[in-house]
Amino acid sequence: MTSAFRAQLRALPDFPDTMPAFDPQTAPRDPEKLFRLWFAEALAAGVRQPHAFSLATADPQGRPSSRMLILKDLDGGGWQFATARTSRKGAELARNPQAAMNFYWPELGRQIRVAGRVALLSAEESAADWEARPGADGSANPSWQLYALAPTEIEFWQASLDRHHIRHRLAF
């Protein structure tokens, strides 16, 4: 790394000047409720694509890969997302059904990390998700798969200007 580039990186701001307060002691105990609360606050703050997250998977040798996806739903069955079973992530999930999601909302200095086991949802649910996509034309896509990540760990992270960042980690 060149010293000029290093200096340029160091000069960039890390967090916004003001960020929401977060006290894990007064937060909803249900992580789904807390996520929905933070999601509503992200929408109110004008965060672009607050439903976008990075999904990390690994191949059978443990080599990681990640990409951006869109959260499809969140319910008692898990955090839902979709992809083609024939894609790299689909193949990785077929061989190693563990994954991690990371939502990042820089306008609020917040991120949410969700890790756990991924399960395939039904062919009917997958087909309905494919049909509900913007620009759907009625054609079927038999390789489209809806997945649900059942968390074994969730971490809500709130940045702080004094660098005493708040981590609220839940394990299941």
C-alpha positions as a printed NumPy array, in Angstrom:
array([[  0.   ,   0.   ,   0.   ],
       [  1.39 ,   3.414,  -0.875],
       [  1.666,   6.007,   1.848],
       [ -0.562,   8.391,  -0.16 ],
       [ -3.292,   5.786,  -0.433],
       [ -2.912,   4.878,   3.231],
       [ -3.272,   8.571,   4.15 ],
       [ -6.339,   8.863,   1.93 ],
       [ -7.93 ,   5.864,   3.649],
       [ -7.091,   7.178,   7.138],
       [ -8.653,  10.555,   6.308],
       [-12.057,   9.087,   5.473],
       [-14.681,   9.345,   8.22 ],
       [-15.601,   6.084,   9.89 ],
       [-18.998,   6.964,  11.311],
       [-21.596,   9.718,  11.087],
       [-21.338,  12.61 ,  13.556],
       [-24.494,  11.508,  15.347],
       [-25.754,   7.983,  15.849],
       [-28.699,   6.475,  17.695],
       [-28.261,   5.401,  21.278],
       [-28.469,   1.696,  21.984],
       [-28.792,   0.02 ,  25.346],
       [-28.966,  -3.786,  25.097],
       [-30.574,  -3.9  ,  28.567],
       [-33.679,  -2.086,  27.296],
       [-33.742,  -3.656,  23.814],
       [-36.437,  -6.161,  22.878],
       [-35.347,  -9.655,  23.948],
       [-36.683, -11.168,  20.729],
       [-34.011, -10.628,  18.027],
       [-36.664, -10.568,  15.295],
       [-38.407,  -7.651,  17.046],
       [-35.092,  -5.846,  17.517],
       [-34.201,  -6.368,  13.852],
       [-37.579,  -5.016,  12.748],
       [-37.121,  -1.989,  15.035],
       [-33.637,  -1.274,  13.655],
       [-34.925,  -1.88 ,  10.114],
       [-37.707,   0.695,  10.631],
       [-35.118,   3.158,  11.959],
       [-32.927,   2.496,   8.901],
       [-35.878,   3.23 ,   6.616],
       [-36.674,   6.425,   8.543],
       [-33.02 ,   7.504,   8.259],
       [-33.128,   7.081,   4.479],
       [-30.773,   4.094,   4.31 ],
       [-30.724,   2.872,   0.719],
       [-31.57 ,  -0.794,   0.381],
       [-31.707,  -1.641,   4.091],
       [-32.843,  -5.134,   3.079],
       [-29.517,  -5.793,   1.305],
       [-26.972,  -7.954,   3.102],
       [-23.728,  -9.752,   2.443],
       [-24.075, -13.532,   2.499],
       [-20.943, -15.535,   3.273],
       [-20.714, -19.216,   2.423],
       [-17.81 , -21.648,   2.144],
       [-16.953, -24.496,  -0.166],
       [-16.2  , -27.991,   1.206],
       [-12.525, -27.016,   1.665],
       [-13.56 , -24.06 ,   3.826],
       [-12.694, -21.376,   1.254],
       [-15.133, -18.501,   1.858],
       [-17.014, -16.406,  -0.659],
       [-19.527, -13.621,  -0.187],
       [-21.986, -11.633,  -2.236],
       [-24.843,  -9.178,  -1.764],
       [-28.43 , -10.434,  -1.604],
       [-31.852,  -9.162,  -0.583],
       [-33.739, -10.324,   2.514],
       [-37.011, -11.881,   1.319],
       [-38.756, -12.407,   4.655],
       [-38.152, -12.994,   8.335],
       [-40.295, -15.302,  10.416],
       [-40.014, -18.019,  13.012],
       [-38.569, -20.33 ,  10.349],
       [-35.601, -18.117,   9.633],
       [-34.152, -15.26 ,   7.616],
       [-35.148, -15.893,   4.009],
       [-33.184, -15.268,   0.82 ],
       [-33.167, -16.821,  -2.653],
       [-30.787, -17.807,  -5.408],
       [-30.445, -20.398,  -8.145],
       [-29.402, -23.803,  -6.861],
       [-27.03 , -23.88 ,  -9.859],
       [-25.169, -20.744,  -8.746],
       [-21.9  , -20.855,  -6.824],
       [-23.673, -20.006,  -3.57 ],
       [-26.352, -22.613,  -4.276],
       [-23.67 , -25.255,  -4.822],
       [-21.793, -24.191,  -1.685],
       [-24.963, -24.315,   0.405],
       [-25.77 , -27.788,  -0.941],
       [-22.399, -29.068,   0.289],
       [-22.056, -26.929,   3.42 ],
       [-25.386, -25.53 ,   4.676],
       [-23.792, -22.996,   7.046],
       [-23.829, -19.293,   6.205],
       [-23.549, -15.825,   7.69 ],
       [-25.425, -12.64 ,   6.791],
       [-24.248,  -9.121,   7.517],
       [-26.457,  -6.042,   7.228],
       [-24.565,  -2.72 ,   7.315],
       [-26.254,   0.644,   7.727],
       [-23.453,   3.263,   7.762],
       [-25.866,   6.179,   8.166],
       [-26.677,   4.829,  11.624],
       [-23.322,   3.255,  12.468],
       [-25.025,  -0.115,  12.73 ],
       [-24.547,  -3.635,  11.535],
       [-26.294,  -6.9  ,  12.246],
       [-24.592, -10.247,  11.845],
       [-26.64 , -13.446,  11.626],
       [-25.006, -16.885,  11.385],
       [-26.467, -20.363,  11.314],
       [-27.695, -23.344,   9.372],
       [-29.484, -22.873,   6.061],
       [-32.435, -24.996,   4.937],
       [-34.201, -25.221,   1.589],
       [-37.814, -24.087,   1.601],
       [-40.462, -25.865,  -0.481],
       [-40.694, -25.883,  -4.259],
       [-44.036, -24.067,  -3.943],
       [-42.552, -21.297,  -1.782],
       [-39.596, -20.984,  -4.157],
       [-41.87 , -20.743,  -7.199],
       [-44.013, -18.114,  -5.464],
       [-40.893, -16.09 ,  -4.657],
       [-39.719, -16.307,  -8.277],
       [-43.118, -15.134,  -9.499],
       [-43.178, -12.225,  -7.03 ],
       [-39.893, -10.793,  -8.346],
       [-40.028,  -7.455, -10.167],
       [-40.385,  -8.055, -13.887],
       [-41.783, -11.564, -13.469],
       [-43.216, -12.743, -16.785],
       [-45.021, -15.9  , -15.695],
       [-42.264, -18.241, -16.808],
       [-41.081, -20.867, -14.351],
       [-37.523, -21.163, -13.049],
       [-37.111, -24.663, -11.588],
       [-33.591, -23.92 , -10.316],
       [-34.784, -20.96 ,  -8.191],
       [-34.567, -21.786,  -4.5  ],
       [-35.834, -19.98 ,  -1.431],
       [-33.682, -20.613,   1.657],
       [-34.116, -19.887,   5.361],
       [-31.168, -19.283,   7.666],
       [-31.97 , -20.464,  11.212],
       [-29.671, -18.433,  13.459],
       [-27.328, -19.971,  15.964],
       [-25.877, -16.512,  16.613],
       [-27.02 , -12.91 ,  16.07 ],
       [-25.015,  -9.818,  16.899],
       [-26.396,  -6.273,  16.891],
       [-23.517,  -3.806,  16.678],
       [-23.804,  -0.068,  17.326],
       [-20.811,   2.169,  16.614],
       [-19.795,   4.828,  19.088],
       [-17.668,   7.894,  18.417],
       [-15.561,   7.115,  21.502],
       [-14.787,   3.69 ,  19.947],
       [-16.544,   1.859,  22.782],
       [-18.798,   0.123,  20.28 ],
       [-21.764,  -1.774,  21.663],
       [-22.081,  -5.466,  20.812],
       [-25.28 ,  -7.247,  21.713],
       [-24.651, -10.926,  20.934],
       [-27.289, -13.625,  21.21 ],
       [-26.487, -17.321,  20.852],
       [-29.047, -20.096,  20.374]])
